[in-house]
Coordinates of C-alpha atoms in Angstrom, one line a residue:
M103 CA -7.5 -11.2 -34.9
D104 CA -10.7 -12.7 -36.3
D105 CA -11.7 -15.0 -33.4
P106 CA -14.5 -13.1 -31.4
A107 CA -13.6 -15.1 -28.3
Q108 CA -10.0 -13.9 -28.5
Q109 CA -11.1 -10.3 -29.1
R110 CA -13.3 -10.4 -26.0
S111 CA -10.5 -11.8 -23.8
I112 CA -8.1 -8.9 -24.6
P113 CA -9.5 -6.5 -22.0
K114 CA -9.1 -9.2 -19.3
Y115 CA -5.5 -10.0 -19.9
L116 CA -3.8 -7.1 -21.7
P117 CA -3.4 -3.4 -21.0
Q118 CA -5.6 -1.1 -22.9
P119 CA -4.3 -0.1 -26.4
E120 CA -1.5 2.5 -26.0
P121 CA -3.5 5.4 -27.5
E122 CA -6.2 4.8 -24.8
R123 CA -3.9 4.8 -21.8
R124 CA -3.5 8.0 -19.9
G125 CA -1.4 9.6 -17.1
L126 CA 1.2 8.6 -14.7
G127 CA 0.1 6.0 -12.1
L128 CA 1.7 5.3 -8.8
C129 CA 1.0 2.1 -6.8
L130 CA 1.9 1.9 -3.1
S131 CA 1.9 -1.6 -1.6
G132 CA 0.9 -2.9 1.7
G133 CA 3.2 -3.8 4.6
G134 CA 2.2 -1.8 7.7
Y135 CA 4.5 1.0 8.9
R136 CA 7.4 -0.7 7.2
A137 CA 5.9 -0.2 3.7
A138 CA 4.6 3.3 4.6
L139 CA 8.1 4.6 5.6
F140 CA 9.7 2.9 2.6
H141 CA 7.2 4.7 0.4
L142 CA 7.9 7.9 2.2
G143 CA 11.5 7.7 1.1
S144 CA 10.5 7.0 -2.4
M145 CA 8.1 9.9 -2.5
R146 CA 10.9 12.2 -1.2
R147 CA 13.1 11.3 -4.2
L148 CA 10.2 11.4 -6.7
N149 CA 9.5 14.9 -5.4
E150 CA 13.1 16.0 -6.0
L151 CA 13.2 14.5 -9.5
G152 CA 10.1 16.4 -10.5
V153 CA 8.2 13.2 -10.9
L154 CA 5.7 13.6 -8.0
A155 CA 4.2 16.7 -9.6
K156 CA 3.4 14.7 -12.7
I157 CA 1.4 11.9 -11.0
T158 CA -2.2 11.6 -12.1
D159 CA -3.4 8.5 -10.1
I160 CA -2.4 6.9 -6.8
S161 CA -3.6 3.4 -5.9
S162 CA -2.7 2.1 -2.4
V163 CA -3.1 -0.8 -0.1
S164 CA -2.7 -1.1 3.7
G165 CA 0.6 0.7 4.7
G166 CA 0.5 2.4 1.3
S167 CA -3.0 3.7 2.1
I168 CA -1.7 5.2 5.4
L169 CA 0.8 7.2 3.5
A170 CA -1.6 8.0 0.7
A171 CA -4.1 9.5 3.3
H172 CA -1.4 11.6 4.7
L173 CA -0.4 12.9 1.3
A174 CA -4.0 13.7 0.4
T175 CA -4.3 15.6 3.6
V176 CA -1.1 17.7 3.6
L177 CA -0.7 18.2 -0.2
D178 CA -3.9 19.7 -1.4
P179 CA -3.6 21.3 -3.9
W180 CA -1.1 18.9 -5.3
P181 CA 2.2 20.5 -6.1
E182 CA 3.0 21.6 -9.7
A183 CA 6.7 21.6 -9.0
P184 CA 9.1 20.0 -6.4
I185 CA 8.3 21.0 -2.8
D186 CA 11.2 22.8 -1.1
D187 CA 10.0 22.3 2.5
W188 CA 9.4 18.5 2.2
D189 CA 10.5 17.7 5.8
A190 CA 8.2 20.3 7.4
R191 CA 5.2 19.6 5.3
V192 CA 5.4 15.9 4.6
A193 CA 8.2 13.8 6.2
D194 CA 8.4 15.0 9.8
P195 CA 4.6 14.9 10.5
F196 CA 4.4 11.4 9.1
K197 CA 7.4 10.1 11.0
R198 CA 5.8 11.5 14.2
F199 CA 2.6 9.6 13.3
T200 CA 4.6 6.3 13.2
N201 CA 5.7 7.0 16.8
N202 CA 2.2 5.8 17.7
N203 CA 1.3 2.2 18.5
I204 CA -2.1 2.0 16.9
R205 CA -2.2 -1.8 17.0
T206 CA -2.3 -2.7 20.7
G207 CA -5.1 -0.4 22.0
P208 CA -7.7 -1.6 19.5
V209 CA -6.8 -5.2 20.0
L210 CA -7.0 -5.0 23.8
K211 CA -10.3 -3.1 23.5
R212 CA -11.7 -6.0 21.6
L213 CA -10.8 -8.3 24.5
L214 CA -13.0 -6.4 27.1
P215 CA -15.9 -8.6 28.1
W216 CA -18.6 -6.2 27.0
N217 CA -17.1 -6.2 23.5
W218 CA -16.9 -10.0 23.0
A219 CA -20.0 -10.1 20.9
R220 CA -18.9 -7.1 18.8
T221 CA -16.5 -8.5 16.2
S222 CA -15.7 -5.2 14.7
T223 CA -14.6 -3.4 17.9
A224 CA -10.9 -3.5 17.1
V225 CA -11.2 -2.2 13.5
E226 CA -13.6 0.5 14.5
A227 CA -11.1 1.6 17.2
L228 CA -8.4 1.6 14.5
A229 CA -10.5 3.9 12.3
D230 CA -10.9 6.2 15.3
L231 CA -7.1 6.4 15.8
Y232 CA -6.6 7.2 12.1
E233 CA -9.2 10.0 12.4
S234 CA -7.5 11.5 15.5
K235 CA -3.9 11.1 14.5
L236 CA -3.7 10.8 10.7
T237 CA -6.5 12.5 8.8
R238 CA -9.9 14.1 9.4
L239 CA -10.8 14.3 5.7
K240 CA -14.0 12.7 4.4
V241 CA -13.8 10.4 1.4
T242 CA -15.6 13.1 -0.6
E243 CA -12.9 15.6 0.4
L244 CA -10.1 13.7 -1.3
P245 CA -8.3 15.9 -3.8
Q246 CA -9.7 16.2 -7.3
H247 CA -6.1 15.8 -8.5
P248 CA -4.4 13.4 -8.4
R249 CA -7.1 10.6 -8.2
F250 CA -6.6 8.6 -5.0
V251 CA -7.8 5.0 -4.9
L252 CA -7.6 3.3 -1.5
C253 CA -8.1 -0.5 -1.8
A254 CA -9.7 -3.0 0.5
T255 CA -10.8 -6.6 0.1
D256 CA -14.6 -7.4 -0.3
M257 CA -14.9 -10.6 1.7
S258 CA -18.3 -11.5 0.3
F259 CA -17.5 -11.3 -3.4
G260 CA -13.7 -11.7 -3.3
A261 CA -13.2 -8.4 -5.2
N262 CA -11.1 -5.2 -4.8
F263 CA -13.3 -2.7 -3.0
V264 CA -12.2 1.0 -3.7
F265 CA -12.6 4.2 -1.8
E266 CA -12.4 7.2 -4.2
R267 CA -13.7 10.8 -4.2
A268 CA -16.2 10.0 -6.9
C269 CA -17.2 6.4 -5.9
V270 CA -16.9 3.5 -3.6
G271 CA -17.6 -0.2 -4.3
D272 CA -16.3 -3.0 -6.5
Y273 CA -17.1 -4.6 -9.9
M274 CA -19.1 -7.4 -8.3
A275 CA -21.2 -5.5 -5.7
G276 CA -21.5 -2.3 -7.8
Y277 CA -20.5 1.3 -7.2
C278 CA -22.1 4.4 -5.7
P279 CA -21.0 7.9 -4.6
P280 CA -19.4 7.9 -1.2
P281 CA -21.9 8.6 1.6
A282 CA -21.4 12.2 2.7
E283 CA -20.5 11.1 6.3
W284 CA -17.9 8.5 5.4
L285 CA -14.5 9.5 6.8
L286 CA -11.3 8.7 4.9
A287 CA -10.0 7.2 8.2
R288 CA -12.6 4.5 7.7
G289 CA -11.2 3.7 4.3
V290 CA -7.7 3.6 5.6
A291 CA -8.8 1.2 8.4
A292 CA -10.5 -1.1 5.9
S293 CA -7.4 -1.1 3.7
S294 CA -5.1 -1.9 6.6
C295 CA -7.0 -4.2 9.0
F296 CA -4.6 -7.1 8.4
P297 CA -5.9 -10.5 9.6
P298 CA -5.9 -12.2 12.0
I299 CA -5.1 -9.2 14.2
F300 CA -8.2 -7.2 13.0
N301 CA -11.5 -8.6 12.0
P302 CA -13.0 -7.1 8.7
L303 CA -14.8 -3.8 8.8
P304 CA -18.6 -3.8 8.2
V305 CA -19.6 -1.6 5.2
G306 CA -23.2 -0.8 6.1
L307 CA -24.4 0.2 2.6
D308 CA -27.9 -0.2 1.4
P309 CA -27.8 -2.7 -1.5
G310 CA -30.0 -0.4 -3.6
R311 CA -27.3 2.3 -3.6
L312 CA -24.8 0.1 -5.4
K313 CA -25.3 0.0 -9.2
G314 CA -23.6 -1.7 -12.1
G315 CA -22.2 -4.8 -10.3
R316 CA -21.8 -8.1 -12.0
A317 CA -23.5 -10.0 -9.1
P318 CA -27.0 -11.1 -10.3
Q319 CA -29.8 -9.0 -9.0
G320 CA -32.0 -10.5 -6.4
A321 CA -32.4 -11.4 -2.7
E322 CA -29.1 -13.3 -2.4
R323 CA -27.1 -10.4 -3.8
D324 CA -28.9 -8.0 -1.4
R325 CA -28.2 -10.4 1.5
L326 CA -24.5 -10.5 0.7
I327 CA -24.2 -6.8 0.4
K328 CA -26.0 -6.2 3.7
G329 CA -23.4 -8.4 5.4
L330 CA -20.5 -7.1 3.3
R331 CA -17.2 -6.7 5.3
L332 CA -13.9 -5.4 4.2
S333 CA -10.5 -6.8 5.0
D334 CA -6.9 -5.6 4.4
G335 CA -6.4 -4.7 0.7
G336 CA -3.3 -6.9 0.6
V337 CA -5.5 -10.0 0.9
Y338 CA -6.6 -9.4 -2.7
D339 CA -3.7 -7.4 -4.3
N340 CA -0.8 -6.3 -2.0
M341 CA 0.8 -4.2 -4.8
A342 CA -2.4 -2.1 -5.4
L343 CA -2.0 -2.8 -9.2
E344 CA -5.6 -3.6 -10.2
P345 CA -7.0 0.0 -10.4
L346 CA -4.1 1.3 -12.6
W347 CA -2.1 -1.4 -14.3
K348 CA -4.1 -1.5 -17.6
Q349 CA -5.1 2.2 -17.9
S350 CA -2.0 4.1 -17.1
R351 CA 0.4 5.2 -19.8
T352 CA 3.3 5.1 -17.3
L353 CA 3.2 3.0 -14.1
L354 CA 5.5 3.3 -11.0
V355 CA 5.2 0.6 -8.4
S356 CA 6.7 0.9 -4.9
D357 CA 6.6 -2.5 -3.2
G358 CA 7.3 -2.6 0.6
G359 CA 5.8 -6.0 1.0
A360 CA 7.5 -8.6 3.2
P361 CA 9.6 -11.3 1.4
F362 CA 8.7 -15.0 1.8
D363 CA 10.6 -16.6 4.6
F364 CA 12.1 -20.1 4.2
K365 CA 11.2 -22.2 7.3
P366 CA 11.3 -25.9 8.3
D367 CA 8.1 -27.7 9.1
S368 CA 7.0 -27.2 12.7
G369 CA 3.6 -28.9 13.0
L370 CA 0.0 -28.7 12.1
L371 CA -0.8 -25.2 13.1
W372 CA 2.3 -23.9 11.3
R373 CA 1.2 -25.8 8.1
L374 CA -2.3 -24.3 8.2
Q375 CA -0.7 -20.8 8.2
R376 CA 1.9 -21.8 5.7
Y377 CA -0.6 -23.0 3.1
T378 CA -2.2 -19.6 3.1
S379 CA 1.2 -17.9 2.9
I380 CA 2.2 -19.9 -0.1
V381 CA -1.0 -19.3 -2.0
S382 CA -0.6 -15.5 -1.3
R383 CA 3.0 -15.6 -2.4
Q384 CA 2.2 -17.2 -5.7
A385 CA -0.7 -14.8 -6.4
S386 CA 1.5 -11.8 -5.7
G387 CA 4.3 -13.4 -7.8
V388 CA 2.0 -13.9 -10.8
R389 CA 1.0 -10.2 -10.6
K390 CA 4.6 -9.1 -10.4
R391 CA 5.6 -11.3 -13.3
W392 CA 2.7 -10.0 -15.4
L393 CA 3.8 -6.4 -14.6
I394 CA 7.5 -6.9 -15.3
S395 CA 6.9 -9.0 -18.4
N396 CA 4.7 -6.2 -19.8
F397 CA 7.5 -3.7 -19.0
L398 CA 10.0 -5.8 -20.8
A399 CA 7.8 -6.5 -23.8
G400 CA 7.1 -2.8 -24.2
E401 CA 3.3 -3.2 -23.5
L402 CA 3.7 -0.9 -20.5
E403 CA 6.2 1.8 -19.6
G404 CA 7.4 2.5 -16.1
T405 CA 9.3 0.7 -13.4
Y406 CA 9.1 -1.3 -10.2
W407 CA 11.2 -1.3 -7.1
G408 CA 10.9 -3.7 -4.2
I409 CA 12.2 -3.6 -0.6
S410 CA 14.2 -6.7 -1.1
S411 CA 16.1 -5.2 -4.0
A412 CA 19.4 -3.3 -4.1
T413 CA 20.2 -0.3 -6.2
G414 CA 22.9 -2.3 -8.0
S415 CA 20.0 -4.1 -9.8
Y416 CA 19.3 -0.7 -11.6
D417 CA 23.0 0.2 -12.0
G418 CA 22.7 2.5 -9.1
T419 CA 25.9 3.4 -7.1
E420 CA 24.4 4.5 -3.8
G421 CA 22.2 2.5 -1.4
Y422 CA 22.3 -0.6 0.7
S423 CA 23.8 -3.9 -0.4
K424 CA 21.6 -6.8 -1.6
D425 CA 22.4 -8.8 1.5
L426 CA 21.4 -6.0 3.9
A427 CA 18.2 -5.2 1.9
R428 CA 17.1 -8.9 1.8
D429 CA 18.3 -10.1 5.3
V430 CA 17.6 -7.0 7.4
V431 CA 15.6 -4.2 5.9
A432 CA 12.9 -6.3 4.1
K433 CA 12.4 -8.4 7.2
I434 CA 11.4 -5.4 9.5
R435 CA 8.1 -6.5 10.9
T436 CA 4.7 -5.9 9.3
D437 CA 3.2 -3.9 12.1
L438 CA 1.4 -0.8 13.3
D439 CA 3.4 -0.6 16.5
R440 CA 5.8 2.3 17.2
F441 CA 8.8 2.4 14.9
S442 CA 12.2 3.6 16.2
D443 CA 14.2 6.4 14.7
A444 CA 16.7 3.9 13.3
E445 CA 13.9 1.9 11.5
K446 CA 12.4 5.1 10.1
S447 CA 15.7 6.3 8.9
V448 CA 16.8 3.1 7.2
L449 CA 13.5 2.5 5.5
E450 CA 13.4 6.1 4.3
N451 CA 16.9 5.8 2.9
H452 CA 16.2 2.5 1.2
G453 CA 13.0 3.8 -0.5
Y454 CA 14.8 7.0 -1.5
T455 CA 17.8 5.3 -3.2
L456 CA 15.8 2.6 -4.9
A457 CA 13.3 5.0 -6.4
D458 CA 16.1 7.1 -7.7
A459 CA 17.9 4.2 -9.3
A460 CA 14.8 2.6 -10.7
V461 CA 13.4 5.8 -12.3
R462 CA 16.8 6.8 -13.7
K463 CA 17.2 3.3 -15.3
H464 CA 13.7 2.7 -16.6
A465 CA 11.7 5.9 -16.6
A466 CA 14.3 8.7 -17.1
H467 CA 11.9 10.6 -19.4
L468 CA 9.9 11.6 -16.4
I469 CA 12.8 13.4 -14.7
D470 CA 13.0 17.2 -14.8
D471 CA 15.9 18.6 -16.8
D472 CA 17.6 19.9 -13.7
P473 CA 16.6 17.7 -10.7
A474 CA 17.9 18.2 -7.2
V475 CA 21.2 16.6 -6.5
T476 CA 20.8 13.2 -4.7
A477 CA 21.0 13.9 -0.9
I478 CA 20.3 10.7 1.1
P479 CA 18.1 11.9 3.9
N480 CA 19.7 10.0 6.8
L481 CA 23.4 9.6 6.0
H482 CA 24.3 8.6 9.5
Y483 CA 22.3 5.4 8.8
M484 CA 24.1 4.4 5.6
E485 CA 26.9 2.5 7.4
E486 CA 25.8 -1.1 7.2
A487 CA 27.3 -2.4 10.4
R488 CA 25.4 0.2 12.3
V489 CA 22.1 -0.7 10.5
R490 CA 22.6 -4.4 11.3
S491 CA 23.3 -3.7 14.9
E492 CA 20.4 -1.3 15.5
L493 CA 17.9 -3.4 13.5
A494 CA 18.9 -6.7 15.0
D495 CA 15.5 -7.4 16.5
S496 CA 13.3 -5.3 14.1
H497 CA 11.8 -8.4 12.7
K498 CA 10.2 -9.3 16.0
L499 CA 6.7 -8.4 17.1
K500 CA 6.5 -7.3 20.6
L501 CA 3.3 -8.8 22.0
P502 CA 1.0 -8.0 23.6
F503 CA 1.8 -4.4 24.5
G504 CA 4.3 -3.3 21.8
R505 CA 7.5 -1.4 21.9
R506 CA 8.2 1.3 24.5

């Protein structure tokens, strides 16, 4: 390729050359508790297959970041072989965490008269709940291995802001080591403060600390950084692909994001929300097409599984039907309200069976020679009529006080 302009464009649009790519990357999408529990099932099966121990990088958004923070807290050091006591160490504590409604309290706190002028009240309260119920780690205490990357959306520069053990920041504002006092719970809150329920989280970094950003140096850049706020990472990239999709030798993507609902026109307010939803859907669709086209073309190796999918798409023989996955499981609400035992069980089952089928079909080289036999974790919730009955209203948000 002789054209210098074409040569400069390659890093923007293509993965790094194969010899330069390293490691096994895992992307955990957003989607509130629904996505977190779907990913939990996937992680269970990756652990049994011997794949979890091989992961070198984990990138996460929103609900994925909730689970990532839990994994970083309970699995340090990272296992070098499949974990035998998965339920006791990982699954049971996390499912107990999703018994908590962490949405309603922060939102109601924001409505108190003395908090009306403090726009960050709800998201700060959310961070406090993550600290008390999920993780007390500081960002600098994230494990050295694997590399964890929690993603949020920089509202000033429209970029992907990352929380890592070694650095925080984004390519526009710049990067710096995490302040010693920054709690991981704050990163989880920034990653999962989905609009319009939660306002963005103020960053509070001195502009002079951030180095290497593309924003031109000067008073305007400093003013923007002083006012920089972070919203849900899914606003920018709900599959958490950006930190890993060009550098990983092998990439696994677990997508628990909600499908796009088909609805009739219902007026001006509906249209205003719908415009944003369509733009978001297409942006996510472009990323997904880029990812899968690179898998198919051999530019990347790995696999993708999404909550609307069925195991039959990967020649799997166990799992829920496509109709049940699309019409019931994928439509469980995006929320941080309490999830029922039925919802937890179904989501865990679905993530488990899909990860098994997808990895066996497209990334079998990662599987240990003698993996554990498939044992769906909640067999009593594999009967589809029961799932439809118990999840009949799981798509509904219970406002304002949540589920009892």
